[in-house]
mmCIF file of C-alpha atoms in Angstrom:
data_model
loop_
_atom_site.group_PDB
_atom_site.id
_atom_site.type_symbol
_atom_site.label_atom_id
_atom_site.label_comp_id
_atom_site.label_asym_id
_atom_site.label_seq_id
_atom_site.Cartn_x
_atom_site.Cartn_y
_atom_site.Cartn_z
ATOM 1 C CA MET A 1 179.263 142.141 -51.268
ATOM 2 C CA ARG A 2 181.987 140.910 -53.557
ATOM 3 C CA PRO A 3 185.572 140.118 -52.600
ATOM 4 C CA ASP A 4 188.328 142.697 -52.939
ATOM 5 C CA ALA A 5 189.948 140.722 -55.689
ATOM 6 C CA ARG A 6 187.048 141.602 -57.952
ATOM 7 C CA LEU A 7 188.020 145.270 -57.995
ATOM 8 C CA ARG A 8 190.394 145.504 -60.978
ATOM 9 C CA PRO A 9 193.176 148.031 -61.036
ATOM 10 C CA LEU A 10 192.543 151.301 -62.618
ATOM 11 C CA GLU A 11 194.803 150.485 -65.499
ATOM 12 C CA GLU A 12 192.689 147.383 -66.424
ATOM 13 C CA LEU A 13 189.301 149.202 -66.790
ATOM 14 C CA GLY A 14 189.814 149.978 -70.470
ATOM 15 C CA PHE A 15 191.067 153.597 -70.504
ATOM 16 C CA TRP A 16 193.639 154.658 -73.064
ATOM 17 C CA PRO A 17 196.983 155.980 -71.716
ATOM 18 C CA ASP A 18 196.121 159.591 -72.450
ATOM 19 C CA GLU A 19 192.648 159.188 -70.802
ATOM 20 C CA LEU A 20 194.132 157.466 -67.828
ATOM 21 C CA GLU A 21 196.743 160.219 -67.327
ATOM 22 C CA THR A 22 194.082 162.909 -67.471
ATOM 23 C CA LEU A 23 191.894 160.997 -65.000
ATOM 24 C CA GLN A 24 194.810 160.543 -62.617
ATOM 25 C CA LYS A 25 195.785 164.209 -62.770
ATOM 26 C CA MET A 26 192.215 165.132 -62.111
ATOM 27 C CA ALA A 27 192.205 163.120 -58.904
ATOM 28 C CA ASP A 28 195.721 163.706 -57.650
ATOM 29 C CA GLN A 29 194.907 166.856 -55.765
ATOM 30 C CA PRO A 30 195.106 167.851 -52.187
ATOM 31 C CA GLN A 31 191.436 168.794 -52.211
ATOM 32 C CA GLY A 32 188.500 169.112 -54.510
ATOM 33 C CA LEU A 33 185.511 167.272 -55.909
ATOM 34 C CA VAL A 34 185.792 164.511 -58.498
ATOM 35 C CA LEU A 35 182.428 163.403 -59.962
ATOM 36 C CA ALA A 36 181.492 160.302 -62.071
ATOM 37 C CA THR A 37 178.205 160.300 -64.028
ATOM 38 C CA GLY A 38 176.491 158.030 -66.460
ATOM 39 C CA PRO A 39 173.535 155.635 -66.466
ATOM 40 C CA ALA A 40 173.129 152.821 -63.929
ATOM 41 C CA GLY A 41 175.451 149.950 -64.518
ATOM 42 C CA SER A 42 178.056 152.023 -66.422
ATOM 43 C CA GLY A 43 180.798 151.324 -63.910
ATOM 44 C CA LYS A 44 180.885 154.763 -62.147
ATOM 45 C CA SER A 45 181.535 153.443 -58.621
ATOM 46 C CA THR A 46 184.047 150.915 -59.845
ATOM 47 C CA THR A 47 186.082 153.653 -61.519
ATOM 48 C CA LEU A 48 186.028 155.829 -58.452
ATOM 49 C CA LEU A 49 187.039 153.023 -56.087
ATOM 50 C CA ALA A 50 189.775 151.957 -58.477
ATOM 51 C CA LEU A 51 190.999 155.635 -58.678
ATOM 52 C CA MET A 52 191.020 156.031 -54.905
ATOM 53 C CA ARG A 53 193.043 152.773 -54.575
ATOM 54 C CA TRP A 54 195.449 154.110 -57.068
ATOM 55 C CA LEU A 55 195.834 157.270 -55.020
ATOM 56 C CA GLN A 56 196.470 155.059 -51.952
ATOM 57 C CA GLN A 57 199.179 153.173 -53.707
ATOM 58 C CA ARG A 58 200.798 156.305 -55.087
ATOM 59 C CA HIS A 59 200.814 157.801 -51.556
ATOM 60 C CA ARG A 60 202.608 154.755 -50.261
ATOM 61 C CA GLU A 61 205.142 154.911 -53.118
ATOM 62 C CA ARG A 62 205.885 158.619 -52.331
ATOM 63 C CA LEU A 63 206.361 158.065 -48.551
ATOM 64 C CA GLY A 64 207.844 154.525 -48.554
ATOM 65 C CA PRO A 65 207.956 152.838 -45.151
ATOM 66 C CA THR A 66 207.379 156.130 -43.353
ATOM 67 C CA PRO A 67 205.098 155.608 -40.191
ATOM 68 C CA GLY A 68 201.668 156.901 -40.926
ATOM 69 C CA ALA A 69 201.942 156.552 -44.671
ATOM 70 C CA ARG A 70 198.502 155.016 -44.957
ATOM 71 C CA LEU A 71 195.655 157.233 -46.152
ATOM 72 C CA ASN A 72 192.511 157.407 -44.176
ATOM 73 C CA ILE A 73 189.943 156.478 -46.823
ATOM 74 C CA ILE A 74 186.272 156.511 -45.860
ATOM 75 C CA THR A 75 183.306 155.613 -48.028
ATOM 76 C CA LEU A 76 179.527 155.990 -47.731
ATOM 77 C CA GLU A 77 177.727 153.606 -50.028
ATOM 78 C CA ASP A 78 174.248 152.301 -50.766
ATOM 79 C CA PRO A 79 175.062 149.499 -50.355
ATOM 80 C CA VAL A 80 178.730 148.520 -50.155
ATOM 81 C CA GLU A 81 179.080 146.240 -53.168
ATOM 82 C CA VAL A 82 182.883 145.703 -53.380
ATOM 83 C CA VAL A 83 184.894 145.220 -50.208
ATOM 84 C CA VAL A 84 188.271 147.058 -50.564
ATOM 85 C CA SER A 85 190.966 146.302 -48.034
ATOM 86 C CA ASP A 86 192.258 149.373 -46.126
ATOM 87 C CA PHE A 87 189.128 151.334 -46.955
ATOM 88 C CA ASN A 88 186.632 152.160 -44.076
ATOM 89 C CA GLN A 89 183.450 151.376 -45.876
ATOM 90 C CA THR A 90 179.948 152.094 -44.478
ATOM 91 C CA SER A 91 176.462 151.373 -45.869
ATOM 92 C CA ILE A 92 173.983 154.130 -45.379
ATOM 93 C CA GLN A 93 170.664 153.380 -43.532
ATOM 94 C CA SER A 94 168.041 155.847 -44.573
ATOM 95 C CA GLY A 95 165.479 154.125 -42.301
ATOM 96 C CA VAL A 96 167.328 155.098 -39.149
ATOM 97 C CA GLY A 97 168.299 158.561 -40.426
ATOM 98 C CA MET A 98 171.751 157.555 -41.732
ATOM 99 C CA THR A 99 171.734 159.326 -45.087
ATOM 100 C CA PHE A 100 174.608 160.365 -47.312
ATOM 101 C CA ALA A 101 174.387 163.934 -45.972
ATOM 102 C CA THR A 102 174.295 162.929 -42.261
ATOM 103 C CA GLY A 103 176.923 160.274 -42.791
ATOM 104 C CA LEU A 104 179.229 162.737 -44.385
ATOM 105 C CA ARG A 105 178.909 165.165 -41.511
ATOM 106 C CA SER A 106 179.802 162.324 -39.139
ATOM 107 C CA ILE A 107 182.869 161.004 -41.053
ATOM 108 C CA LEU A 108 184.400 164.549 -41.264
ATOM 109 C CA ARG A 109 185.108 164.228 -37.519
ATOM 110 C CA GLN A 110 187.286 161.162 -38.313
ATOM 111 C CA ASP A 111 189.907 163.284 -40.193
ATOM 112 C CA PRO A 112 189.587 161.458 -43.567
ATOM 113 C CA ASP A 113 192.116 161.955 -46.365
ATOM 114 C CA LEU A 114 189.809 160.699 -49.141
ATOM 115 C CA ILE A 115 186.032 160.478 -49.024
ATOM 116 C CA LEU A 116 183.598 158.628 -51.323
ATOM 117 C CA VAL A 117 179.928 159.561 -51.138
ATOM 118 C CA GLY A 118 178.136 157.006 -53.201
ATOM 119 C CA GLU A 119 175.662 159.340 -54.812
ATOM 120 C CA ILE A 120 174.467 162.923 -54.714
ATOM 121 C CA ARG A 121 170.720 162.536 -54.723
ATOM 122 C CA ASP A 122 169.401 165.750 -53.182
ATOM 123 C CA SER A 123 170.256 169.363 -52.243
ATOM 124 C CA GLU A 124 171.340 168.459 -48.755
ATOM 125 C CA THR A 125 173.889 165.988 -49.993
ATOM 126 C CA ALA A 126 175.082 168.319 -52.784
ATOM 127 C CA GLY A 127 175.746 171.093 -50.313
ATOM 128 C CA ALA A 128 177.490 168.824 -47.824
ATOM 129 C CA VAL A 129 179.735 167.349 -50.523
ATOM 130 C CA VAL A 130 180.713 170.719 -51.880
ATOM 131 C CA GLN A 131 181.384 172.113 -48.406
ATOM 132 C CA ALA A 132 183.550 169.107 -47.580
ATOM 133 C CA SER A 133 185.608 169.597 -50.640
ATOM 134 C CA LEU A 134 186.056 173.325 -49.952
ATOM 135 C CA SER A 135 187.182 172.576 -46.364
ATOM 136 C CA GLY A 136 190.350 170.768 -47.473
ATOM 137 C CA HIS A 137 189.105 167.256 -48.274
ATOM 138 C CA LEU A 138 189.349 165.285 -51.557
ATOM 139 C CA VAL A 139 185.802 164.023 -52.222
ATOM 140 C CA PHE A 140 184.585 161.547 -54.853
ATOM 141 C CA SER A 141 180.877 160.994 -55.767
ATOM 142 C CA THR A 142 178.488 160.123 -58.480
ATOM 143 C CA LEU A 143 175.580 162.070 -59.956
ATOM 144 C CA HIS A 144 173.059 161.367 -62.558
ATOM 145 C CA ALA A 145 173.443 163.520 -65.681
ATOM 146 C CA ARG A 146 173.276 162.968 -69.482
ATOM 147 C CA ASP A 147 176.892 163.795 -70.007
ATOM 148 C CA SER A 148 179.915 165.347 -68.301
ATOM 149 C CA LEU A 149 178.784 168.975 -68.824
ATOM 150 C CA GLY A 150 175.426 168.132 -67.399
ATOM 151 C CA VAL A 151 176.671 167.858 -63.870
ATOM 152 C CA VAL A 152 177.137 171.687 -63.759
ATOM 153 C CA PRO A 153 173.450 172.683 -64.194
ATOM 154 C CA ARG A 154 172.436 169.709 -62.203
ATOM 155 C CA LEU A 155 174.355 170.870 -59.091
ATOM 156 C CA LEU A 156 173.283 174.466 -59.680
ATOM 157 C CA GLU A 157 169.586 173.237 -59.650
ATOM 158 C CA MET A 158 170.374 171.539 -56.344
ATOM 159 C CA GLY A 159 171.257 174.854 -54.809
ATOM 160 C CA VAL A 160 175.059 174.818 -55.119
ATOM 161 C CA GLN A 161 176.250 178.374 -55.714
ATOM 162 C CA PRO A 162 178.339 179.059 -58.843
ATOM 163 C CA TYR A 163 181.244 180.441 -56.860
ATOM 164 C CA GLN A 164 181.278 177.149 -54.694
ATOM 165 C CA LEU A 165 181.178 174.909 -57.684
ATOM 166 C CA ALA A 166 183.850 176.842 -59.592
ATOM 167 C CA ALA A 167 186.092 176.604 -56.591
ATOM 168 C CA SER A 168 185.559 173.031 -55.607
ATOM 169 C CA LEU A 169 185.178 171.039 -58.935
ATOM 170 C CA SER A 170 188.336 169.127 -59.987
ATOM 171 C CA GLY A 171 186.831 167.225 -62.829
ATOM 172 C CA VAL A 172 184.133 164.977 -64.197
ATOM 173 C CA VAL A 173 184.184 161.577 -65.835
ATOM 174 C CA TYR A 174 181.098 160.441 -67.793
ATOM 175 C CA GLN A 175 181.455 156.849 -68.929
ATOM 176 C CA ARG A 176 179.740 154.008 -70.637
ATOM 177 C CA LEU A 177 180.744 150.405 -70.996
ATOM 178 C CA LEU A 178 181.273 148.984 -74.506
ATOM 179 C CA ARG A 179 181.291 145.267 -75.133
ATOM 180 C CA GLN A 180 184.622 144.143 -76.596
ATOM 181 C CA LEU A 181 184.906 142.033 -79.675
ATOM 182 C CA CYS A 182 185.888 138.430 -79.098
ATOM 183 C CA ALA A 183 189.646 138.159 -79.948
ATOM 184 C CA ARG A 184 189.141 134.611 -81.089
ATOM 185 C CA CYS A 185 186.498 135.037 -83.709
ATOM 186 C CA GLN A 186 186.157 138.661 -84.810
ATOM 187 C CA GLN A 187 186.591 139.348 -88.484
ATOM 188 C CA GLU A 188 187.460 142.866 -89.763
ATOM 189 C CA GLY A 189 186.112 144.546 -86.655
ATOM 190 C CA GLU A 190 182.776 142.708 -86.764
ATOM 191 C CA PRO A 191 181.294 140.199 -84.275
ATOM 192 C CA VAL A 192 181.079 136.592 -85.488
ATOM 193 C CA GLY A 193 180.451 134.200 -82.572
ATOM 194 C CA CYS A 194 182.247 131.144 -81.267
ATOM 195 C CA PRO A 195 182.181 128.889 -78.164
ATOM 196 C CA ALA A 196 184.629 131.226 -76.319
ATOM 197 C CA CYS A 197 182.152 134.117 -76.399
ATOM 198 C CA HIS A 198 179.009 131.924 -76.290
ATOM 199 C CA ASN A 199 178.338 132.841 -79.926
ATOM 200 C CA SER A 200 177.791 136.497 -79.108
ATOM 201 C CA GLY A 201 180.777 137.798 -80.908
ATOM 202 C CA TYR A 202 181.758 139.851 -77.776
ATOM 203 C CA ARG A 203 183.818 139.020 -74.682
ATOM 204 C CA GLY A 204 184.185 141.272 -71.863
ATOM 205 C CA ARG A 205 183.430 145.084 -71.491
ATOM 206 C CA ALA A 206 185.625 148.128 -71.185
ATOM 207 C CA ALA A 207 185.012 151.664 -70.094
ATOM 208 C CA VAL A 208 184.991 154.594 -72.632
ATOM 209 C CA PRO A 209 185.041 157.969 -70.867
ATOM 210 C CA GLU A 210 184.181 161.531 -71.505
ATOM 211 C CA LEU A 211 186.529 163.646 -69.338
ATOM 212 C CA LEU A 212 185.830 167.227 -68.300
ATOM 213 C CA THR A 213 188.729 168.880 -66.569
ATOM 214 C CA ALA A 214 188.460 171.836 -64.227
ATOM 215 C CA SER A 215 190.332 174.379 -66.444
ATOM 216 C CA ASP A 216 190.414 178.094 -65.771
ATOM 217 C CA GLU A 217 188.034 178.407 -68.710
ATOM 218 C CA LEU A 218 185.582 176.072 -67.158
ATOM 219 C CA ARG A 219 185.685 177.791 -63.715
ATOM 220 C CA HIS A 220 185.188 181.213 -65.413
ATOM 221 C CA ALA A 221 182.160 179.911 -67.393
ATOM 222 C CA ILE A 222 180.594 178.390 -64.220
ATOM 223 C CA LEU A 223 181.196 181.505 -62.177
ATOM 224 C CA HIS A 224 179.748 183.840 -64.796
ATOM 225 C CA LYS A 225 177.079 181.438 -66.006
ATOM 226 C CA GLU A 226 178.486 181.334 -69.584
ATOM 227 C CA PRO A 227 178.449 178.470 -72.106
ATOM 228 C CA LEU A 228 180.672 175.715 -70.854
ATOM 229 C CA PRO A 229 183.770 174.659 -72.778
ATOM 230 C CA PRO A 230 183.710 171.125 -74.426
ATOM 231 C CA PRO A 231 185.209 168.206 -72.542
ATOM 232 C CA ARG A 232 188.848 167.256 -73.299
ATOM 233 C CA PHE A 233 187.891 163.772 -74.371
ATOM 234 C CA SER A 234 184.420 163.180 -75.875
ATOM 235 C CA LEU A 235 182.570 159.958 -75.634
ATOM 236 C CA GLN A 236 182.109 159.727 -79.387
ATOM 237 C CA GLN A 237 185.825 160.234 -80.058
ATOM 238 C CA GLY A 238 186.769 157.610 -77.502
ATOM 239 C CA ALA A 239 184.340 155.020 -78.966
ATOM 240 C CA GLU A 240 185.454 155.707 -82.525
ATOM 241 C CA LEU A 241 189.102 155.171 -81.504
ATOM 242 C CA ARG A 242 188.252 151.811 -79.972
ATOM 243 C CA ARG A 243 186.346 150.871 -83.126
ATOM 244 C CA ARG A 244 189.355 151.781 -85.348
ATOM 245 C CA ARG A 245 191.615 149.660 -83.193
ATOM 246 C CA GLY A 246 189.344 146.690 -83.674
ATOM 247 C CA LEU A 247 188.166 146.490 -80.045
ATOM 248 C CA THR A 248 184.469 147.040 -80.621
ATOM 249 C CA SER A 249 182.007 147.298 -83.499
ATOM 250 C CA GLN A 250 179.949 150.080 -85.036
ATOM 251 C CA ALA A 251 176.820 148.276 -83.995
ATOM 252 C CA GLU A 252 177.900 148.260 -80.343
ATOM 253 C CA ILE A 253 178.703 152.010 -80.496
ATOM 254 C CA THR A 254 175.330 152.691 -82.015
ATOM 255 C CA ARG A 255 173.610 150.693 -79.258
ATOM 256 C CA ILE A 256 175.462 152.312 -76.345
ATOM 257 C CA ILE A 257 176.546 155.893 -77.356
ATOM 258 C CA PRO A 258 173.800 158.553 -77.813
ATOM 259 C CA ALA A 259 173.820 160.108 -81.249
#
């Protein structure tokens, strides 16, 4: 586990203001399902944890010193990698029957306000997550898919009914991490290399997202099994914007972003 201080605020993960606003609106709902997807190591869980902590802080700002202003946030993770203060975090133990699905059914009895299910791996977990979101809970989870639109057929393949998915889905963030050019040595948007970046030309990484919002058009397409509308922010557009601003290189985009 890593200390709480290692979890950076949502505003420091690399999202542009309009991307950040869309992501926050996606999550600032009384109930629903917010999904993050992308390859291993792309920062999915970090984004969801930071988003949940932002919701916690926003809740406190709305209610002020009102007694009971604290949100009951419960997570199921495999394993807990970042300890976040005020979150009730649990590591699943498949060996003794504590899976994501069984753990979720257990924590629903604890009256949670926000729930994080570390990963949807099977049909049982998919069904439990969707049912939790339909029963008045705000649920966050991750799922492996090739892009933001890919979560829809993936969940349908897992047995989630179209009407359930259309009603529960609040939005999807697909993200990758792009290395940022070293501010000390970059020249015309290209990596150079210096002692500060260990001669790599890059220093630090930032998220670039593809955001799929749950519009009426998307819900209609899911319900009627029609072609899905494109995401509001595409991965390629986000990466190109960062290149034009001199934050990353074309070589890095080519390395990370699928053609």
